[in-house]
mmCIF file of C-alpha atoms in Angstrom:
data_model
loop_
_atom_site.group_PDB
_atom_site.id
_atom_site.type_symbol
_atom_site.label_atom_id
_atom_site.label_comp_id
_atom_site.label_asym_id
_atom_site.label_seq_id
_atom_site.Cartn_x
_atom_site.Cartn_y
_atom_site.Cartn_z
ATOM 1 C CA MET A 351 67.892 -36.523 60.895
ATOM 2 C CA THR A 352 64.533 -37.287 59.208
ATOM 3 C CA THR A 353 63.662 -40.968 59.084
ATOM 4 C CA THR A 354 62.106 -42.632 56.058
ATOM 5 C CA PRO A 355 58.602 -42.934 57.659
ATOM 6 C CA GLU A 356 58.709 -39.228 58.541
ATOM 7 C CA LYS A 357 59.611 -38.352 54.947
ATOM 8 C CA ILE A 358 56.707 -40.419 53.671
ATOM 9 C CA SER A 359 54.371 -38.746 56.152
ATOM 10 C CA GLU A 360 55.486 -35.343 54.889
ATOM 11 C CA GLU A 361 54.782 -36.387 51.302
ATOM 12 C CA LEU A 362 51.423 -37.944 52.171
ATOM 13 C CA THR A 363 49.881 -34.678 53.316
ATOM 14 C CA ARG A 364 50.006 -31.128 52.015
ATOM 15 C CA GLN A 365 49.180 -28.115 54.162
ATOM 16 C CA VAL A 366 46.437 -25.934 52.701
ATOM 17 C CA SER A 367 45.972 -22.231 53.386
ATOM 18 C CA LYS A 368 42.682 -21.331 55.054
ATOM 19 C CA ARG A 369 42.494 -18.361 52.681
ATOM 20 C CA VAL A 370 42.440 -20.634 49.636
ATOM 21 C CA SER A 371 38.949 -22.070 49.186
ATOM 22 C CA GLN A 372 39.634 -23.671 45.801
ATOM 23 C CA SER A 373 42.756 -24.918 44.024
ATOM 24 C CA VAL A 374 43.776 -27.620 41.554
ATOM 25 C CA PHE A 375 47.442 -27.239 42.483
ATOM 26 C CA ASP A 376 47.521 -29.314 45.687
ATOM 27 C CA GLY A 377 49.239 -32.286 44.090
ATOM 28 C CA SER A 378 46.447 -34.482 45.451
ATOM 29 C CA ARG A 379 45.013 -37.313 43.395
ATOM 30 C CA LEU A 380 41.767 -36.581 41.586
ATOM 31 C CA ARG A 381 38.604 -38.652 41.419
ATOM 32 C CA VAL A 382 36.238 -37.813 38.551
ATOM 33 C CA VAL A 383 32.630 -39.014 38.649
ATOM 34 C CA LEU A 384 30.401 -38.811 35.576
ATOM 35 C CA LEU A 385 26.698 -39.564 36.008
ATOM 36 C CA VAL A 386 25.101 -40.532 32.703
ATOM 37 C CA ASP A 387 21.475 -41.017 31.672
ATOM 38 C CA VAL A 388 21.354 -43.089 28.476
ATOM 39 C CA TYR A 389 18.421 -43.159 26.062
ATOM 40 C CA ASP A 390 16.283 -46.278 26.342
ATOM 41 C CA GLY A 391 17.577 -48.969 23.987
ATOM 42 C CA ALA A 392 20.944 -47.224 23.470
ATOM 43 C CA GLN A 393 22.851 -49.073 26.208
ATOM 44 C CA GLN A 394 24.871 -51.259 23.830
ATOM 45 C CA GLN A 395 25.765 -48.289 21.636
ATOM 46 C CA PHE A 396 26.874 -46.386 24.720
ATOM 47 C CA LEU A 397 28.983 -49.336 25.925
ATOM 48 C CA GLU A 398 30.742 -49.614 22.557
ATOM 49 C CA ALA A 399 31.446 -45.861 22.506
ATOM 50 C CA TYR A 400 32.871 -46.048 26.028
ATOM 51 C CA GLU A 401 35.153 -48.970 25.154
ATOM 52 C CA GLU A 402 36.529 -47.068 22.184
ATOM 53 C CA MET A 403 37.096 -43.954 24.294
ATOM 54 C CA GLY A 404 38.735 -46.079 27.012
ATOM 55 C CA LYS A 405 41.394 -47.278 24.568
ATOM 56 C CA GLN A 406 42.378 -43.683 23.886
ATOM 57 C CA VAL A 407 42.202 -42.246 27.404
ATOM 58 C CA SER A 408 44.381 -45.009 28.843
ATOM 59 C CA SER A 409 47.408 -43.442 27.138
ATOM 60 C CA VAL A 410 46.713 -39.892 28.372
ATOM 61 C CA PRO A 411 49.469 -38.666 30.756
ATOM 62 C CA GLY A 412 48.262 -38.581 34.354
ATOM 63 C CA HIS A 413 45.431 -41.088 33.869
ATOM 64 C CA VAL A 414 45.509 -43.914 36.423
ATOM 65 C CA SER A 415 42.339 -45.970 35.963
ATOM 66 C CA ASP A 416 38.618 -45.842 35.281
ATOM 67 C CA GLN A 417 35.461 -47.882 35.824
ATOM 68 C CA LEU A 418 32.104 -48.087 34.070
ATOM 69 C CA CYS A 419 29.121 -49.059 36.238
ATOM 70 C CA GLN A 420 25.465 -49.668 35.376
ATOM 71 C CA SER A 421 22.646 -49.109 37.858
ATOM 72 C CA ILE A 422 21.089 -52.256 39.355
ATOM 73 C CA GLU A 423 17.762 -50.400 39.569
ATOM 74 C CA ASN A 424 17.584 -48.479 36.286
ATOM 75 C CA PRO A 425 19.546 -49.804 33.256
ATOM 76 C CA SER A 426 19.489 -46.318 31.708
ATOM 77 C CA GLN A 427 21.640 -44.906 34.516
ATOM 78 C CA TRP A 428 25.411 -45.331 34.292
ATOM 79 C CA LEU A 429 28.360 -44.159 36.346
ATOM 80 C CA ILE A 430 31.880 -43.557 35.028
ATOM 81 C CA THR A 431 34.638 -43.009 37.580
ATOM 82 C CA SER A 432 38.267 -42.278 36.819
ATOM 83 C CA GLU A 433 41.347 -41.615 38.893
ATOM 84 C CA TRP A 434 44.113 -39.181 37.935
ATOM 85 C CA GLU A 435 47.517 -38.467 39.440
ATOM 86 C CA SER A 436 46.396 -34.875 40.042
ATOM 87 C CA ALA A 437 43.933 -32.310 38.692
ATOM 88 C CA PRO A 438 46.139 -30.454 36.132
ATOM 89 C CA PRO A 439 46.653 -33.377 33.706
ATOM 90 C CA PHE A 440 42.938 -34.172 33.812
ATOM 91 C CA LEU A 441 41.971 -30.553 33.099
ATOM 92 C CA ALA A 442 44.503 -30.341 30.269
ATOM 93 C CA TRP A 443 42.870 -33.385 28.681
ATOM 94 C CA VAL A 444 39.193 -32.673 29.342
ATOM 95 C CA ASN A 445 39.548 -29.107 28.021
ATOM 96 C CA SER A 446 41.388 -30.167 24.856
ATOM 97 C CA GLU A 447 39.968 -30.312 21.356
ATOM 98 C CA GLU A 448 41.001 -33.973 21.301
ATOM 99 C CA HIS A 449 38.573 -34.681 24.132
ATOM 100 C CA VAL A 450 35.752 -32.763 22.437
ATOM 101 C CA GLN A 451 36.137 -34.982 19.374
ATOM 102 C CA MET A 452 36.637 -38.163 21.417
ATOM 103 C CA VAL A 453 33.342 -37.938 23.332
ATOM 104 C CA GLN A 454 31.217 -36.853 20.385
ATOM 105 C CA PRO A 455 30.087 -40.401 19.406
ATOM 106 C CA MET A 456 28.962 -41.016 22.977
ATOM 107 C CA HIS A 457 26.649 -38.002 23.149
ATOM 108 C CA SER A 458 24.289 -39.295 20.464
ATOM 109 C CA CYS A 459 23.037 -41.906 22.936
ATOM 110 C CA ILE A 460 23.055 -39.783 26.125
ATOM 111 C CA ARG A 461 20.037 -37.925 27.460
ATOM 112 C CA ASP A 462 21.869 -36.102 30.254
ATOM 113 C CA THR A 463 25.237 -36.034 32.041
ATOM 114 C CA ARG A 464 26.680 -34.549 35.199
ATOM 115 C CA SER A 465 30.415 -34.338 35.884
ATOM 116 C CA LEU A 466 31.849 -34.081 39.414
ATOM 117 C CA ARG A 467 35.527 -33.713 40.336
ATOM 118 C CA PHE A 468 37.026 -34.426 43.776
ATOM 119 C CA HIS A 469 40.450 -34.298 45.384
ATOM 120 C CA VAL A 470 41.177 -37.394 47.444
ATOM 121 C CA VAL A 471 41.439 -36.241 51.073
ATOM 122 C CA ARG A 472 41.376 -39.551 52.968
ATOM 123 C CA GLU A 473 41.321 -43.248 52.119
ATOM 124 C CA THR A 474 41.136 -46.523 54.010
ATOM 125 C CA GLY A 475 41.832 -50.163 53.257
ATOM 126 C CA GLY A 476 44.483 -51.952 51.267
ATOM 127 C CA GLU A 477 48.071 -52.548 52.311
ATOM 128 C CA LYS A 478 50.568 -50.417 50.403
ATOM 129 C CA THR A 479 54.320 -50.335 50.250
ATOM 130 C CA SER A 480 56.103 -47.181 51.410
ATOM 131 C CA ALA A 481 56.808 -46.178 47.806
ATOM 132 C CA GLN A 482 53.162 -46.594 46.836
ATOM 133 C CA ALA A 483 51.994 -44.626 49.857
ATOM 134 C CA ALA A 484 54.366 -41.762 49.092
ATOM 135 C CA GLN A 485 52.829 -41.399 45.642
ATOM 136 C CA ARG A 486 49.263 -41.230 46.976
ATOM 137 C CA ARG A 487 49.426 -37.693 48.323
ATOM 138 C CA LEU A 488 46.620 -36.493 50.583
ATOM 139 C CA GLN A 489 45.714 -33.112 52.018
ATOM 140 C CA SER A 490 46.326 -32.609 55.735
ATOM 141 C CA SER A 491 42.926 -30.936 56.188
ATOM 142 C CA PRO A 492 39.840 -30.191 54.095
ATOM 143 C CA ARG A 493 39.335 -26.826 52.435
ATOM 144 C CA ILE A 494 36.743 -24.520 53.956
ATOM 145 C CA GLY A 495 34.876 -22.809 51.126
ATOM 146 C CA ASP A 496 32.808 -19.634 51.179
ATOM 147 C CA GLY A 497 29.730 -21.234 49.619
ATOM 148 C CA VAL A 498 30.333 -19.603 46.223
ATOM 149 C CA ILE A 499 31.074 -21.544 43.021
ATOM 150 C CA ARG A 500 33.047 -19.622 40.389
ATOM 151 C CA HIS A 501 33.034 -20.373 36.685
ATOM 152 C CA ALA A 502 33.671 -18.505 33.444
ATOM 153 C CA LEU A 503 33.007 -18.724 29.731
ATOM 154 C CA THR A 504 35.242 -17.332 26.997
ATOM 155 C CA PHE A 505 34.786 -16.983 23.256
ATOM 156 C CA THR A 506 35.934 -14.754 20.429
ATOM 157 C CA VAL A 507 33.970 -12.538 18.057
ATOM 158 C CA ARG A 508 34.810 -11.485 14.542
ATOM 159 C CA PRO A 509 37.395 -8.686 14.353
ATOM 160 C CA GLY A 510 35.677 -5.376 13.736
ATOM 161 C CA SER A 511 32.517 -6.370 15.627
ATOM 162 C CA GLU A 512 33.899 -5.676 19.125
ATOM 163 C CA LYS A 513 32.071 -2.365 19.664
ATOM 164 C CA LYS A 514 28.720 -3.797 18.589
ATOM 165 C CA VAL A 515 29.166 -6.915 20.737
ATOM 166 C CA ALA A 516 30.110 -4.807 23.782
ATOM 167 C CA GLU A 517 26.951 -2.761 23.282
ATOM 168 C CA ILE A 518 24.768 -5.880 23.103
ATOM 169 C CA LEU A 519 26.389 -7.476 26.145
ATOM 170 C CA SER A 520 26.094 -4.352 28.292
ATOM 171 C CA ASN A 521 22.433 -3.619 27.578
ATOM 172 C CA TYR A 522 20.165 -6.407 28.766
ATOM 173 C CA ALA A 523 17.861 -7.042 31.688
ATOM 174 C CA SER A 524 19.401 -9.165 34.438
ATOM 175 C CA PRO A 525 17.944 -12.675 34.742
ATOM 176 C CA GLU A 526 16.022 -13.761 37.823
ATOM 177 C CA ALA A 527 18.616 -14.381 40.550
ATOM 178 C CA ARG A 528 16.690 -17.128 42.320
ATOM 179 C CA VAL A 529 17.095 -20.494 40.631
ATOM 180 C CA ASP A 530 15.399 -22.680 43.263
ATOM 181 C CA ASP A 531 15.286 -23.070 47.051
ATOM 182 C CA THR A 532 19.011 -23.849 47.246
ATOM 183 C CA THR A 533 20.582 -22.065 44.271
ATOM 184 C CA ARG A 534 20.861 -18.432 43.273
ATOM 185 C CA LEU A 535 22.970 -16.241 41.026
ATOM 186 C CA CYS A 536 25.284 -13.909 42.969
ATOM 187 C CA ARG A 537 27.323 -11.959 40.428
ATOM 188 C CA THR A 538 28.131 -11.754 36.729
ATOM 189 C CA SER A 539 31.221 -9.848 35.547
ATOM 190 C CA LEU A 540 31.800 -9.455 31.822
ATOM 191 C CA PHE A 541 35.056 -8.222 30.263
ATOM 192 C CA MET A 542 36.554 -7.901 26.788
ATOM 193 C CA HIS A 543 40.051 -7.594 25.374
ATOM 194 C CA GLY A 544 40.250 -7.220 21.617
ATOM 195 C CA ASN A 545 37.825 -9.755 20.230
ATOM 196 C CA ARG A 546 37.908 -12.053 23.290
ATOM 197 C CA VAL A 547 34.962 -12.087 25.693
ATOM 198 C CA ILE A 548 35.168 -13.313 29.309
ATOM 199 C CA ARG A 549 31.977 -13.861 31.305
ATOM 200 C CA ALA A 550 32.631 -14.793 34.955
ATOM 201 C CA ILE A 551 29.756 -15.907 37.155
ATOM 202 C CA GLU A 552 29.406 -16.584 40.878
ATOM 203 C CA VAL A 553 26.720 -18.954 42.141
ATOM 204 C CA ARG A 554 25.550 -20.223 45.507
ATOM 205 C CA GLY A 555 24.239 -23.766 45.251
ATOM 206 C CA ASP A 556 24.254 -25.916 42.107
ATOM 207 C CA LEU A 557 26.340 -24.500 39.235
ATOM 208 C CA LEU A 558 24.761 -26.740 36.576
ATOM 209 C CA ALA A 559 21.245 -25.791 37.699
ATOM 210 C CA ALA A 560 22.226 -22.114 37.579
ATOM 211 C CA LEU A 561 23.685 -22.375 34.067
ATOM 212 C CA ARG A 562 20.563 -24.110 32.791
ATOM 213 C CA HIS A 563 18.384 -21.531 34.537
ATOM 214 C CA VAL A 564 20.264 -18.660 32.885
ATOM 215 C CA ALA A 565 20.078 -20.313 29.448
ATOM 216 C CA ARG A 566 16.267 -20.476 29.725
ATOM 217 C CA GLN A 567 15.808 -16.801 30.642
ATOM 218 C CA PRO A 568 14.236 -14.791 27.765
ATOM 219 C CA GLU A 569 16.540 -11.818 28.435
ATOM 220 C CA VAL A 570 19.688 -13.933 28.180
ATOM 221 C CA ARG A 571 18.390 -15.938 25.231
ATOM 222 C CA ALA A 572 17.760 -12.702 23.315
ATOM 223 C CA VAL A 573 21.320 -11.513 23.985
ATOM 224 C CA GLU A 574 22.808 -14.844 22.906
ATOM 225 C CA GLU A 575 20.829 -14.762 19.667
ATOM 226 C CA ALA A 576 21.854 -11.140 19.059
ATOM 227 C CA ILE A 577 25.586 -11.926 19.227
ATOM 228 C CA ASN A 578 25.348 -15.112 17.143
ATOM 229 C CA PRO A 579 26.136 -13.343 13.825
ATOM 230 C CA TYR A 580 29.376 -11.971 15.289
ATOM 231 C CA LEU A 581 30.835 -15.179 16.773
ATOM 232 C CA GLU A 582 33.963 -16.676 15.238
ATOM 233 C CA GLN A 583 32.727 -20.152 16.154
ATOM 234 C CA GLU A 584 29.267 -20.610 14.679
ATOM 235 C CA ARG A 585 26.527 -22.149 16.795
ATOM 236 C CA ASP A 586 22.830 -22.941 16.669
ATOM 237 C CA LEU A 587 21.251 -22.700 20.113
ATOM 238 C CA ASN A 588 18.203 -24.563 18.810
ATOM 239 C CA ASP A 589 20.423 -27.556 18.043
ATOM 240 C CA GLN A 590 21.363 -29.380 21.243
ATOM 241 C CA GLU A 591 24.631 -30.796 19.909
ATOM 242 C CA SER A 592 25.745 -27.485 18.414
ATOM 243 C CA ALA A 593 25.063 -25.672 21.696
ATOM 244 C CA ARG A 594 26.805 -28.397 23.728
ATOM 245 C CA VAL A 595 29.985 -28.259 21.638
ATOM 246 C CA PHE A 596 30.083 -24.450 21.762
ATOM 247 C CA PHE A 597 29.738 -24.223 25.537
ATOM 248 C CA THR A 598 32.145 -27.111 26.056
ATOM 249 C CA ARG A 599 34.792 -25.207 24.129
ATOM 250 C CA ALA A 600 33.857 -21.950 25.860
ATOM 251 C CA ALA A 601 34.202 -23.297 29.409
ATOM 252 C CA LEU A 602 36.956 -21.515 31.343
ATOM 253 C CA PRO A 603 37.288 -23.298 34.702
ATOM 254 C CA ALA A 604 38.379 -21.607 37.907
ATOM 255 C CA VAL A 605 41.614 -23.327 38.987
ATOM 256 C CA HIS A 606 42.412 -21.270 42.105
ATOM 257 C CA HIS A 607 40.639 -18.849 44.442
ATOM 258 C CA VAL A 608 42.072 -16.983 47.411
ATOM 259 C CA THR A 609 40.452 -14.432 49.723
ATOM 260 C CA ALA A 610 42.042 -12.097 52.281
ATOM 261 C CA ASP A 611 40.838 -12.199 55.878
ATOM 262 C CA GLU A 612 38.880 -8.967 55.694
ATOM 263 C CA LEU A 613 36.306 -8.426 52.963
ATOM 264 C CA PRO A 614 35.543 -4.734 52.333
ATOM 265 C CA GLU A 615 33.996 -3.914 48.973
ATOM 266 C CA GLY A 616 36.789 -3.868 46.413
ATOM 267 C CA GLU A 617 37.247 -2.730 42.829
ATOM 268 C CA ARG A 618 37.101 -5.588 40.334
ATOM 269 C CA TYR A 619 39.547 -5.983 37.451
ATOM 270 C CA ALA A 620 40.312 -8.738 34.954
ATOM 271 C CA LEU A 621 43.866 -9.281 33.727
ATOM 272 C CA TYR A 622 44.566 -11.353 30.630
ATOM 273 C CA TYR A 623 47.835 -13.293 30.501
ATOM 274 C CA PRO A 624 48.659 -14.540 26.974
ATOM 275 C CA ALA A 625 50.531 -17.775 27.666
ATOM 276 C CA ARG A 626 53.072 -19.315 25.351
ATOM 277 C CA PRO A 627 51.797 -22.509 23.679
ATOM 278 C CA GLY A 628 51.601 -25.292 26.226
ATOM 279 C CA CYS A 629 52.432 -23.025 29.195
ATOM 280 C CA GLY A 630 48.928 -22.050 30.367
ATOM 281 C CA MET A 631 48.696 -24.370 33.363
ATOM 282 C CA GLU A 632 52.214 -23.558 34.597
ATOM 283 C CA LEU A 633 51.516 -19.838 34.259
ATOM 284 C CA ALA A 634 48.239 -20.195 36.181
ATOM 285 C CA GLU A 635 50.017 -22.028 39.004
ATOM 286 C CA ILE A 636 52.660 -19.296 39.378
ATOM 287 C CA LEU A 637 49.936 -16.645 39.560
ATOM 288 C CA ALA A 638 48.072 -18.751 42.128
ATOM 289 C CA ARG A 639 51.158 -19.075 44.329
ATOM 290 C CA GLN A 640 51.837 -15.336 44.115
ATOM 291 C CA ASP A 641 48.267 -14.465 45.109
ATOM 292 C CA GLU A 642 48.366 -16.989 47.927
ATOM 293 C CA SER A 643 51.498 -15.317 49.321
ATOM 294 C CA ALA A 644 50.029 -11.832 48.837
ATOM 295 C CA ALA A 645 46.914 -12.786 50.804
ATOM 296 C CA GLU A 646 49.109 -13.402 53.862
ATOM 297 C CA ASP A 647 49.763 -9.637 54.071
ATOM 298 C CA PRO A 648 46.883 -8.132 56.107
ATOM 299 C CA ALA A 649 47.554 -4.715 54.562
ATOM 300 C CA GLY A 650 48.014 -6.016 51.033
ATOM 301 C CA PRO A 651 46.111 -4.516 48.077
ATOM 302 C CA VAL A 652 44.446 -7.742 46.892
ATOM 303 C CA LEU A 653 41.209 -8.703 48.661
ATOM 304 C CA GLY A 654 40.423 -11.700 46.485
ATOM 305 C CA SER A 655 41.620 -13.384 43.324
ATOM 306 C CA THR A 656 40.320 -16.113 41.028
ATOM 307 C CA ILE A 657 42.515 -17.682 38.355
ATOM 308 C CA PHE A 658 40.711 -19.080 35.306
ATOM 309 C CA GLN A 659 42.617 -21.225 32.824
ATOM 310 C CA ARG A 660 41.960 -23.300 29.730
ATOM 311 C CA ASP A 661 44.746 -24.268 27.328
ATOM 312 C CA ASP A 662 46.751 -21.068 26.805
ATOM 313 C CA VAL A 663 44.000 -18.687 27.963
ATOM 314 C CA VAL A 664 44.750 -17.470 31.503
ATOM 315 C CA VAL A 665 42.615 -14.801 33.184
ATOM 316 C CA ARG A 666 43.020 -13.403 36.685
ATOM 317 C CA LEU A 667 39.882 -11.849 38.162
ATOM 318 C CA VAL A 668 41.000 -9.721 41.084
ATOM 319 C CA ASP A 669 39.309 -7.511 43.691
ATOM 320 C CA VAL A 670 41.572 -4.658 44.854
ATOM 321 C CA ARG A 671 41.237 -2.278 47.789
ATOM 322 C CA PRO A 672 39.302 0.842 46.682
ATOM 323 C CA GLY A 673 41.340 3.673 45.225
ATOM 324 C CA LEU A 674 44.515 1.690 44.507
ATOM 325 C CA GLY A 675 43.800 0.882 40.863
ATOM 326 C CA VAL A 676 44.729 -2.106 38.728
ATOM 327 C CA ASP A 677 48.504 -1.557 39.061
ATOM 328 C CA ALA A 678 48.247 -2.642 42.695
ATOM 329 C CA ALA A 679 47.142 -6.079 41.493
ATOM 330 C CA LEU A 680 50.281 -6.614 39.418
ATOM 331 C CA PRO A 681 53.179 -8.586 40.922
ATOM 332 C CA LYS A 682 56.187 -6.709 42.234
ATOM 333 C CA ALA A 683 59.188 -6.384 39.934
ATOM 334 C CA GLY A 684 61.042 -9.312 41.478
ATOM 335 C CA ALA A 685 58.086 -11.642 40.993
ATOM 336 C CA GLN A 686 57.596 -10.867 37.306
ATOM 337 C CA ALA A 687 60.633 -12.763 35.978
ATOM 338 C CA PRO A 688 59.134 -16.286 36.192
ATOM 339 C CA LEU A 689 55.980 -14.991 34.489
ATOM 340 C CA LYS A 690 57.787 -13.365 31.551
ATOM 341 C CA ALA A 691 59.330 -16.667 30.499
ATOM 342 C CA LEU A 692 55.821 -18.109 30.078
ATOM 343 C CA LEU A 693 54.109 -15.108 28.489
ATOM 344 C CA ASP A 694 53.604 -14.534 24.776
ATOM 345 C CA GLY A 695 53.148 -10.783 25.114
ATOM 346 C CA ASP A 696 52.297 -8.286 27.825
ATOM 347 C CA THR A 697 49.743 -8.699 30.589
ATOM 348 C CA VAL A 698 46.619 -6.782 29.577
ATOM 349 C CA ARG A 699 43.877 -5.148 31.615
ATOM 350 C CA MET A 700 40.571 -6.209 30.100
ATOM 351 C CA GLU A 701 37.760 -3.716 29.537
ATOM 352 C CA LEU A 702 34.841 -4.018 31.955
ATOM 353 C CA ILE A 703 31.565 -4.327 30.032
ATOM 354 C CA THR A 704 29.175 -5.029 32.895
ATOM 355 C CA ASP A 705 29.360 -6.134 36.537
ATOM 356 C CA ARG A 706 26.047 -7.120 38.070
ATOM 357 C CA ARG A 707 25.330 -8.356 41.583
ATOM 358 C CA SER A 708 22.186 -9.873 43.029
ATOM 359 C CA PRO A 709 20.689 -7.478 45.631
ATOM 360 C CA ASP A 710 20.966 -10.057 48.423
ATOM 361 C CA ALA A 711 24.119 -11.897 47.209
#
């Protein structure tokens, strides 16, 4: 018979697969750190904006607490930390239109920001009751990553412009892969389905530095300007706020990545899963669990898979053993039933527009 302390111990830690280098579905608590550089003289305005935002975020499901700290060395530097029950409720909130509108007053007094998100792996100090300890779930061991950060952007273009947009996005000179001594671009894969564009990037080093580096490249800037007339959401890249709002809404975070033990060169596909309203995160988690199980098969067809999700947009970027085709990446018949209940239409293979790798990635 399992004793109460043993049950609590089982709940405190969650085993993580060595093949999974990234996942938001651990059930672990989340610590979010936001580094903020405020314009000189705007500290009071920033404080008032934060207090107003704090009133709203306190009622968001999954939010536990937050703190606002000011540097003792530089009054323009601030630190916001928040704790969440787990990553999914935070991502659902931070990627919502409500959040975009909520933080808008704050950005008029901010020079620069940097957001960092961490699962809580260990903690010390503070006596807790058994019930409290059981709720503060921790991983049994840290994840071992592969040194690659994965991120994606998604946006829609005006119906009827798809062919022209695909032509623009497929014909441009690749940006310089080297960002600095510690960061470089590894791969960019661009897909379309209907009027939706997905641009997935892989980076070694600092993702934010890489994104800023790419945005400054003349080749990329020319492409972005060329597709501006065809975007459903208008933007002005010369206006900092307009560009910020566009790319905030376009962000499509990677929520899970799994890699098989062996890594031969595979064939890359992108599958689009149209989720029913409000079902995107649940759908992404089912796909993640299926890929995690599939990776346990040493002869399986899937070499690697990344799940991207934002609201009801779910995309699975998958590398398949050569010659097997995209059908090999689809779940077996018995595993499709839980997906169908969450889908608002059929799973669709997206059209590959361009897939570029750095020579020494």
